[in-house]
Amino acid sequence: MTENGPDNLIRVARENGESSVAQPLDLGARVRELRKARDWTLEQAAQQAGLARSTLSKIENGQMSPTYDALKKLAVGLEISVPQLFTPPSKGQVNGRMAVTRNGEETAKVTTTYEHDMLAEVLTTKKMLPYRTRVRARTFEDFDGWVRHDGEEFLYVLTGHVRLYTEFYEPIELRRGDSAYYDAAMGHNVVSISPEDATILWVTSLS
């Protein structure tokens, strides 16, 4: 085995500086676990890794022993290191998930008051809902009453100047770089008060 082979890469350093080899792991089951943690289909995962769908299927089902080159492609596609393919997470640790949304690839949801660009939509069962919003509303009257929903919400002004209306507080003006965190069950609305439509980043808790 070469010095860059899998056997050496799965050696785990202990805190005291010693090292040991991780216990054997079902690679196919581990790859399937990592793929499903990202809510990817076989087709999506194969495309991310630059492998044929049939190849990935055989790896997951233990019908093929992948080459080191394939292992590297899998790791890159899953956005982890090669050793993590062989090392299970510690007890109680949630499998890592990550979603990258490129600028211009967001899903747009348009209302009369806001234009939302949804972020990290490939992940389901999220605990947070992030989205970038262009604020089209100019007055409180542009809304059909208060917006209310479960959870807590974080607002960060990216561009422009907004006024945040809340049910129990006086209106607050926020400029670029300003932020607010509030109970989303409390009525709230945001309007642009700058010449151009303001843009904000919103993150809403889902649990």
Coordinates of C-alpha atoms in Angstrom, one line a residue, residues 64-151:
M64 CA -17.5 -3.1 -5.9
S65 CA -14.3 -2.2 -4.1
P66 CA -13.6 1.4 -5.1
T67 CA -10.1 2.5 -6.3
Y68 CA -8.4 5.2 -4.3
D69 CA -9.2 7.6 -7.2
A70 CA -12.9 6.8 -6.7
L71 CA -12.5 7.3 -3.0
K72 CA -11.1 10.7 -3.5
K73 CA -13.9 11.6 -5.9
L74 CA -16.5 10.4 -3.4
A75 CA -14.9 12.5 -0.6
V76 CA -14.8 15.6 -2.8
G77 CA -18.3 15.1 -3.9
L78 CA -19.6 14.6 -0.4
E79 CA -17.4 17.5 0.7
I80 CA -15.6 15.6 3.4
S81 CA -12.1 14.1 3.8
V82 CA -11.2 10.6 2.7
P83 CA -10.7 9.4 6.3
Q84 CA -14.3 10.5 7.1
L85 CA -15.5 7.9 4.6
F86 CA -14.1 5.2 7.0
T87 CA -14.7 6.8 10.3
P88 CA -18.2 6.8 11.8
P89 CA -19.3 9.9 13.7
S90 CA -19.0 9.7 17.5
K91 CA -22.1 8.6 19.4
G92 CA -24.8 11.2 19.4
Q93 CA -23.1 13.3 16.7
V94 CA -25.3 14.2 13.8
N95 CA -23.9 13.5 10.3
G96 CA -22.5 16.6 8.7
R97 CA -24.7 18.2 6.0
M98 CA -23.9 21.1 3.8
A99 CA -25.7 22.9 1.0
V100 CA -24.1 25.5 -1.3
T101 CA -26.3 27.9 -3.2
R102 CA -24.5 29.8 -5.9
N103 CA -25.5 33.3 -6.6
G104 CA -28.2 33.3 -9.3
E105 CA -29.2 29.7 -8.6
E106 CA -31.7 30.5 -5.9
T107 CA -35.4 29.6 -6.1
A108 CA -37.4 32.9 -6.3
K109 CA -40.7 33.3 -4.5
V110 CA -42.4 36.6 -5.2
T111 CA -45.2 38.3 -3.2
T112 CA -46.7 41.8 -3.5
T113 CA -44.4 43.0 -0.7
Y114 CA -41.3 40.8 -0.9
E115 CA -39.1 39.0 -3.4
H116 CA -37.6 36.0 -1.6
D117 CA -34.5 34.1 -2.9
M118 CA -34.7 30.8 -1.1
L119 CA -31.3 29.4 0.1
A120 CA -30.2 25.8 0.9
E121 CA -33.3 24.4 -0.6
V122 CA -31.7 21.0 -1.4
L123 CA -31.8 20.2 2.3
T124 CA -35.0 19.0 3.8
T125 CA -36.0 18.7 7.4
K126 CA -33.9 21.8 8.2
K127 CA -34.0 23.5 11.5
M128 CA -33.5 26.9 9.9
L129 CA -34.9 28.6 6.8
P130 CA -32.5 31.1 5.3
Y131 CA -33.5 33.4 2.5
R132 CA -32.5 36.7 0.9
T133 CA -35.2 39.2 0.4
R134 CA -35.8 42.3 -1.8
V135 CA -38.2 44.5 0.2
R136 CA -40.7 45.9 -2.2
A137 CA -43.2 47.3 0.3
R138 CA -43.0 51.0 1.0
T139 CA -45.7 51.5 3.7
F140 CA -47.3 49.4 6.4
E141 CA -50.5 49.6 4.5
D142 CA -48.9 47.5 1.7
F143 CA -49.5 44.5 3.9
D144 CA -52.8 42.8 4.6
G145 CA -52.2 43.0 8.4
W146 CA -49.4 41.5 10.4
V147 CA -47.2 38.7 9.3
R148 CA -47.0 36.0 12.1
H149 CA -45.6 32.5 12.2
D150 CA -44.0 30.0 14.5
G151 CA -40.4 30.2 15.5

